[in-house]
């Protein structure tokens, strides 16, 4: 009976979340994030194994996988894949690769990878196209800009609507001032701990980011200080992480 109840709950949850994903498809795009929290001493080995995985997917032109990868300074690796429904998470995306590699080659590879970390997470985030500011075209991977700053804006469920309005005000200000600092906004989703907006800002490197940030502060002026202060004064918590995109670990199938 307990097993049956669990299956019914998961089925109902899948239907509910899938419905939410479809309802949001006009203004948002859902992404499945697999996050490995790698032990600092195992980073080099982990990356070598991941590149081995990517090389095998390229060799066999695996069609079921399409993923971008980033890592943060605190040794978290995020594998990000676009999804249209919860059903996409349940697909055996590595079944073809396992067959192509033969025997236990793929499972052996993942066994080696598992020894590099103690914690892994799976969750969904939603790219909010209306809150993001990318006047030259919305893309997660601007060419030549692999440096990242990830800004996490945590808030309480009761402040959800209010915080979103303040995010809209910030975007409107960026548009009015013609800001050269572009950003993407992601909303927390199923499987995340608490609610937050994550703002991703791309740059060539740390110096390029600092230069853009300084120019942006001048462009926004006192209006920027007031509008930003109004947002931050209502947050539950703020976190900032330095990261970078990893095109050497990412994979997209060939046509």
mmCIF file of C-alpha atoms in Angstrom:
data_model
loop_
_atom_site.group_PDB
_atom_site.id
_atom_site.type_symbol
_atom_site.label_atom_id
_atom_site.label_comp_id
_atom_site.label_asym_id
_atom_site.label_seq_id
_atom_site.Cartn_x
_atom_site.Cartn_y
_atom_site.Cartn_z
ATOM 1 C CA UNK A 1 0.000 0.000 0.000
ATOM 2 C CA UNK A 2 2.837 2.381 0.888
ATOM 3 C CA UNK A 3 4.494 1.704 -2.488
ATOM 4 C CA UNK A 4 1.205 2.318 -4.295
ATOM 5 C CA UNK A 5 0.650 5.619 -2.487
ATOM 6 C CA UNK A 6 4.184 6.700 -3.360
ATOM 7 C CA UNK A 7 3.658 5.881 -7.050
ATOM 8 C CA UNK A 8 0.333 7.733 -7.109
ATOM 9 C CA UNK A 9 1.909 10.769 -5.440
ATOM 10 C CA UNK A 10 4.790 10.855 -7.922
ATOM 11 C CA UNK A 11 2.407 10.474 -10.854
ATOM 12 C CA UNK A 12 0.219 13.327 -9.582
ATOM 13 C CA UNK A 13 3.279 15.496 -8.934
ATOM 14 C CA UNK A 14 4.545 14.849 -12.463
ATOM 15 C CA UNK A 15 1.178 15.900 -13.916
ATOM 16 C CA UNK A 16 1.082 19.073 -11.809
ATOM 17 C CA UNK A 17 4.642 20.144 -12.624
ATOM 18 C CA UNK A 18 4.212 19.313 -16.324
ATOM 19 C CA UNK A 19 1.115 21.507 -16.352
ATOM 20 C CA UNK A 20 3.085 24.339 -14.779
ATOM 21 C CA UNK A 21 5.855 23.956 -17.374
ATOM 22 C CA UNK A 22 3.371 24.184 -20.247
ATOM 23 C CA UNK A 23 1.610 27.168 -18.672
ATOM 24 C CA UNK A 24 4.909 29.014 -18.445
ATOM 25 C CA UNK A 25 6.243 28.148 -21.894
ATOM 26 C CA UNK A 26 5.374 31.532 -23.448
ATOM 27 C CA UNK A 27 7.485 33.581 -21.064
ATOM 28 C CA UNK A 28 9.831 31.012 -19.513
ATOM 29 C CA UNK A 29 11.949 28.008 -20.454
ATOM 30 C CA UNK A 30 12.453 25.145 -18.022
ATOM 31 C CA UNK A 31 15.872 23.566 -17.459
ATOM 32 C CA UNK A 32 16.853 20.439 -15.594
ATOM 33 C CA UNK A 33 20.011 20.998 -13.557
ATOM 34 C CA UNK A 34 22.176 18.118 -12.369
ATOM 35 C CA UNK A 35 24.657 19.470 -9.845
ATOM 36 C CA UNK A 36 27.729 17.585 -8.612
ATOM 37 C CA UNK A 37 29.424 18.971 -5.501
ATOM 38 C CA UNK A 38 32.957 17.767 -6.198
ATOM 39 C CA UNK A 39 35.596 17.266 -3.528
ATOM 40 C CA UNK A 40 38.339 19.887 -4.072
ATOM 41 C CA UNK A 41 41.030 17.205 -4.148
ATOM 42 C CA UNK A 42 39.132 15.315 -6.886
ATOM 43 C CA UNK A 43 38.436 18.200 -9.281
ATOM 44 C CA UNK A 44 41.140 17.273 -11.812
ATOM 45 C CA UNK A 45 40.085 13.626 -11.907
ATOM 46 C CA UNK A 46 36.398 14.549 -12.152
ATOM 47 C CA UNK A 47 37.016 16.865 -15.090
ATOM 48 C CA UNK A 48 39.092 14.253 -16.912
ATOM 49 C CA UNK A 49 36.309 11.693 -16.517
ATOM 50 C CA UNK A 50 33.691 14.212 -17.682
ATOM 51 C CA UNK A 51 35.740 15.024 -20.781
ATOM 52 C CA UNK A 52 36.013 11.293 -21.432
ATOM 53 C CA UNK A 53 32.208 11.116 -21.252
ATOM 54 C CA UNK A 54 31.847 14.051 -23.641
ATOM 55 C CA UNK A 55 34.363 12.519 -26.069
ATOM 56 C CA UNK A 56 32.352 9.296 -26.166
ATOM 57 C CA UNK A 57 29.099 11.184 -26.807
ATOM 58 C CA UNK A 58 30.775 13.029 -29.682
ATOM 59 C CA UNK A 59 32.272 9.819 -31.049
ATOM 60 C CA UNK A 60 28.863 8.114 -31.191
ATOM 61 C CA UNK A 61 26.841 11.302 -31.934
ATOM 62 C CA UNK A 62 24.357 10.637 -29.119
ATOM 63 C CA UNK A 63 21.064 12.326 -29.995
ATOM 64 C CA UNK A 64 19.348 12.114 -26.609
ATOM 65 C CA UNK A 65 21.729 14.497 -24.800
ATOM 66 C CA UNK A 66 22.079 18.267 -25.231
ATOM 67 C CA UNK A 67 23.729 19.949 -22.257
ATOM 68 C CA UNK A 68 25.744 22.994 -21.264
ATOM 69 C CA UNK A 69 28.066 22.863 -18.269
ATOM 70 C CA UNK A 70 29.319 25.445 -15.799
ATOM 71 C CA UNK A 71 31.321 25.213 -12.618
ATOM 72 C CA UNK A 72 31.607 27.564 -9.658
ATOM 73 C CA UNK A 73 34.645 28.513 -7.605
ATOM 74 C CA UNK A 74 33.441 26.280 -4.772
ATOM 75 C CA UNK A 75 33.735 23.152 -6.970
ATOM 76 C CA UNK A 76 30.090 22.744 -7.952
ATOM 77 C CA UNK A 77 29.490 21.495 -11.487
ATOM 78 C CA UNK A 78 26.107 22.226 -13.071
ATOM 79 C CA UNK A 79 24.884 20.222 -16.058
ATOM 80 C CA UNK A 80 21.986 22.171 -17.578
ATOM 81 C CA UNK A 81 19.553 20.681 -20.101
ATOM 82 C CA UNK A 82 16.428 22.206 -21.634
ATOM 83 C CA UNK A 83 13.208 20.288 -20.904
ATOM 84 C CA UNK A 84 9.631 20.614 -22.093
ATOM 85 C CA UNK A 85 8.018 18.448 -19.396
ATOM 86 C CA UNK A 86 8.850 16.337 -16.349
ATOM 87 C CA UNK A 87 8.782 13.291 -18.592
ATOM 88 C CA UNK A 88 12.068 14.454 -20.121
ATOM 89 C CA UNK A 89 13.809 13.840 -16.787
ATOM 90 C CA UNK A 90 12.696 10.210 -16.743
ATOM 91 C CA UNK A 91 14.052 9.389 -20.209
ATOM 92 C CA UNK A 92 17.039 6.994 -20.279
ATOM 93 C CA UNK A 93 19.286 9.563 -21.961
ATOM 94 C CA UNK A 94 22.414 7.403 -21.751
ATOM 95 C CA UNK A 95 20.860 4.141 -22.962
ATOM 96 C CA UNK A 96 22.207 4.546 -26.497
ATOM 97 C CA UNK A 97 25.638 5.538 -25.224
ATOM 98 C CA UNK A 98 25.791 2.471 -23.001
ATOM 99 C CA UNK A 99 24.979 0.294 -26.004
ATOM 100 C CA UNK A 100 27.537 2.019 -28.246
ATOM 101 C CA UNK A 101 30.331 1.848 -25.673
ATOM 102 C CA UNK A 102 29.558 -1.816 -25.029
ATOM 103 C CA UNK A 103 29.774 -4.057 -21.986
ATOM 104 C CA UNK A 104 30.150 -2.186 -18.716
ATOM 105 C CA UNK A 105 32.296 0.628 -20.141
ATOM 106 C CA UNK A 106 29.773 3.396 -19.472
ATOM 107 C CA UNK A 107 28.727 2.176 -16.015
ATOM 108 C CA UNK A 108 32.405 1.835 -15.103
ATOM 109 C CA UNK A 109 32.942 5.437 -16.191
ATOM 110 C CA UNK A 110 30.085 6.661 -13.986
ATOM 111 C CA UNK A 111 31.358 4.556 -11.080
ATOM 112 C CA UNK A 112 34.683 6.396 -11.323
ATOM 113 C CA UNK A 113 32.869 9.725 -11.494
ATOM 114 C CA UNK A 114 30.768 8.942 -8.397
ATOM 115 C CA UNK A 115 33.933 8.610 -6.333
ATOM 116 C CA UNK A 116 34.726 12.286 -6.962
ATOM 117 C CA UNK A 117 31.826 13.719 -4.941
ATOM 118 C CA UNK A 118 29.621 12.995 -1.936
ATOM 119 C CA UNK A 119 26.641 15.175 -2.881
ATOM 120 C CA UNK A 120 24.615 15.549 -6.070
ATOM 121 C CA UNK A 121 21.365 17.427 -6.668
ATOM 122 C CA UNK A 122 18.694 17.395 -9.350
ATOM 123 C CA UNK A 123 16.265 20.294 -9.691
ATOM 124 C CA UNK A 124 14.452 22.528 -12.155
ATOM 125 C CA UNK A 125 14.913 26.236 -12.814
ATOM 126 C CA UNK A 126 13.032 28.474 -15.236
ATOM 127 C CA UNK A 127 14.645 31.081 -17.478
ATOM 128 C CA UNK A 128 12.356 34.109 -17.240
ATOM 129 C CA UNK A 129 12.453 35.866 -20.585
ATOM 130 C CA UNK A 130 10.456 38.891 -19.391
ATOM 131 C CA UNK A 131 12.745 39.626 -16.447
ATOM 132 C CA UNK A 132 15.984 38.986 -18.343
ATOM 133 C CA UNK A 133 17.775 41.878 -20.032
ATOM 134 C CA UNK A 134 19.547 40.898 -23.263
ATOM 135 C CA UNK A 135 18.725 43.508 -25.924
ATOM 136 C CA UNK A 136 21.032 41.850 -28.488
ATOM 137 C CA UNK A 137 19.177 38.529 -28.263
ATOM 138 C CA UNK A 138 18.587 36.003 -25.517
ATOM 139 C CA UNK A 139 21.310 33.365 -25.209
ATOM 140 C CA UNK A 140 22.819 31.434 -22.321
ATOM 141 C CA UNK A 141 26.233 31.329 -23.930
ATOM 142 C CA UNK A 142 27.327 34.710 -25.347
ATOM 143 C CA UNK A 143 30.305 34.111 -27.633
ATOM 144 C CA UNK A 144 33.682 34.718 -26.026
ATOM 145 C CA UNK A 145 32.166 35.338 -22.586
ATOM 146 C CA UNK A 146 32.673 32.242 -20.451
ATOM 147 C CA UNK A 147 33.221 34.085 -17.157
ATOM 148 C CA UNK A 148 30.126 34.166 -14.942
ATOM 149 C CA UNK A 149 28.773 35.874 -11.853
ATOM 150 C CA UNK A 150 25.755 34.104 -10.392
ATOM 151 C CA UNK A 151 23.679 36.304 -8.076
ATOM 152 C CA UNK A 152 21.131 34.443 -5.910
ATOM 153 C CA UNK A 153 18.294 36.587 -4.580
ATOM 154 C CA UNK A 154 16.444 34.594 -1.916
ATOM 155 C CA UNK A 155 13.018 35.660 -0.682
ATOM 156 C CA UNK A 156 10.077 34.324 1.302
ATOM 157 C CA UNK A 157 6.978 32.888 -0.431
ATOM 158 C CA UNK A 158 4.927 35.741 1.020
ATOM 159 C CA UNK A 159 7.142 38.279 -0.768
ATOM 160 C CA UNK A 160 7.099 36.475 -4.117
ATOM 161 C CA UNK A 161 4.864 38.926 -6.017
ATOM 162 C CA UNK A 162 6.514 41.995 -4.491
ATOM 163 C CA UNK A 163 10.040 40.847 -5.349
ATOM 164 C CA UNK A 164 9.015 40.093 -8.932
ATOM 165 C CA UNK A 165 7.657 43.629 -9.315
ATOM 166 C CA UNK A 166 10.956 45.035 -8.074
ATOM 167 C CA UNK A 167 12.819 42.849 -10.580
ATOM 168 C CA UNK A 168 10.610 44.303 -13.312
ATOM 169 C CA UNK A 169 11.469 47.807 -12.120
ATOM 170 C CA UNK A 170 15.179 47.035 -12.352
ATOM 171 C CA UNK A 171 14.844 45.728 -15.885
ATOM 172 C CA UNK A 172 12.843 48.807 -16.912
ATOM 173 C CA UNK A 173 15.610 50.994 -15.501
ATOM 174 C CA UNK A 174 18.278 49.082 -17.457
ATOM 175 C CA UNK A 175 16.239 49.571 -20.633
ATOM 176 C CA UNK A 176 15.734 53.295 -19.963
ATOM 177 C CA UNK A 177 19.420 53.893 -19.241
ATOM 178 C CA UNK A 178 20.571 51.718 -22.154
ATOM 179 C CA UNK A 179 22.756 49.631 -19.872
ATOM 180 C CA UNK A 180 25.572 47.638 -21.488
ATOM 181 C CA UNK A 181 25.432 45.019 -18.727
ATOM 182 C CA UNK A 182 23.211 42.180 -19.920
ATOM 183 C CA UNK A 183 21.812 39.433 -17.710
ATOM 184 C CA UNK A 184 19.526 36.402 -17.579
ATOM 185 C CA UNK A 185 17.098 35.735 -14.743
ATOM 186 C CA UNK A 186 16.207 32.221 -13.579
ATOM 187 C CA UNK A 187 13.397 31.382 -11.155
ATOM 188 C CA UNK A 188 13.681 28.520 -8.671
ATOM 189 C CA UNK A 189 11.502 25.509 -9.411
ATOM 190 C CA UNK A 190 10.795 21.916 -8.435
ATOM 191 C CA UNK A 191 13.523 20.434 -6.247
ATOM 192 C CA UNK A 192 15.225 23.685 -5.223
ATOM 193 C CA UNK A 193 15.634 24.594 -1.561
ATOM 194 C CA UNK A 194 13.573 27.722 -0.979
ATOM 195 C CA UNK A 195 12.584 30.355 -3.512
ATOM 196 C CA UNK A 196 15.004 32.599 -5.349
ATOM 197 C CA UNK A 197 15.835 34.448 -8.529
ATOM 198 C CA UNK A 198 19.270 33.684 -9.925
ATOM 199 C CA UNK A 199 20.772 36.424 -12.074
ATOM 200 C CA UNK A 200 23.548 35.244 -14.420
ATOM 201 C CA UNK A 201 25.931 37.859 -15.840
ATOM 202 C CA UNK A 202 28.471 36.945 -18.526
ATOM 203 C CA UNK A 203 31.853 38.544 -19.220
ATOM 204 C CA UNK A 204 35.185 37.709 -20.846
ATOM 205 C CA UNK A 205 36.975 37.524 -17.499
ATOM 206 C CA UNK A 206 37.030 39.077 -14.023
ATOM 207 C CA UNK A 207 38.553 42.344 -15.300
ATOM 208 C CA UNK A 208 35.927 42.643 -18.043
ATOM 209 C CA UNK A 209 33.183 42.016 -15.486
ATOM 210 C CA UNK A 210 34.549 44.666 -13.101
ATOM 211 C CA UNK A 211 34.865 47.183 -15.947
ATOM 212 C CA UNK A 212 31.277 46.577 -17.055
ATOM 213 C CA UNK A 213 29.985 46.759 -13.476
ATOM 214 C CA UNK A 214 31.718 50.096 -12.889
ATOM 215 C CA UNK A 215 30.364 51.553 -16.136
ATOM 216 C CA UNK A 216 26.904 50.260 -15.275
ATOM 217 C CA UNK A 217 26.976 51.899 -11.840
ATOM 218 C CA UNK A 218 27.780 55.239 -13.467
ATOM 219 C CA UNK A 219 25.070 54.815 -16.103
ATOM 220 C CA UNK A 220 22.372 53.988 -13.551
ATOM 221 C CA UNK A 221 23.466 56.677 -11.104
ATOM 222 C CA UNK A 222 21.329 57.533 -8.086
ATOM 223 C CA UNK A 223 18.282 55.895 -9.657
ATOM 224 C CA UNK A 224 20.212 52.633 -9.705
ATOM 225 C CA UNK A 225 21.209 52.923 -6.067
ATOM 226 C CA UNK A 226 17.613 53.576 -5.024
ATOM 227 C CA UNK A 227 16.026 50.846 -7.145
ATOM 228 C CA UNK A 228 18.633 48.231 -6.248
ATOM 229 C CA UNK A 229 18.466 49.204 -2.592
ATOM 230 C CA UNK A 230 14.704 48.797 -2.635
ATOM 231 C CA UNK A 231 15.109 45.231 -3.914
ATOM 232 C CA UNK A 232 17.943 44.160 -1.654
ATOM 233 C CA UNK A 233 16.247 45.643 1.385
ATOM 234 C CA UNK A 234 13.438 43.117 0.971
ATOM 235 C CA UNK A 235 15.475 39.968 0.343
ATOM 236 C CA UNK A 236 15.707 37.067 2.753
ATOM 237 C CA UNK A 237 19.322 36.400 1.732
ATOM 238 C CA UNK A 238 21.781 37.294 -1.019
ATOM 239 C CA UNK A 239 24.573 35.071 -2.355
ATOM 240 C CA UNK A 240 27.141 35.633 -5.092
ATOM 241 C CA UNK A 241 29.218 32.953 -6.822
ATOM 242 C CA UNK A 242 31.981 33.216 -9.397
ATOM 243 C CA UNK A 243 31.836 30.624 -12.145
ATOM 244 C CA UNK A 244 32.677 29.852 -15.734
ATOM 245 C CA UNK A 245 31.114 28.021 -18.643
ATOM 246 C CA UNK A 246 32.787 24.789 -19.706
ATOM 247 C CA UNK A 247 32.414 24.301 -23.475
ATOM 248 C CA UNK A 248 35.065 21.555 -23.178
ATOM 249 C CA UNK A 249 32.579 19.494 -21.152
ATOM 250 C CA UNK A 250 29.326 20.538 -22.866
ATOM 251 C CA UNK A 251 27.684 18.485 -25.613
ATOM 252 C CA UNK A 252 25.240 18.979 -28.469
ATOM 253 C CA UNK A 253 24.512 16.288 -31.059
ATOM 254 C CA UNK A 254 25.487 16.773 -34.688
ATOM 255 C CA UNK A 255 22.738 16.871 -37.279
#
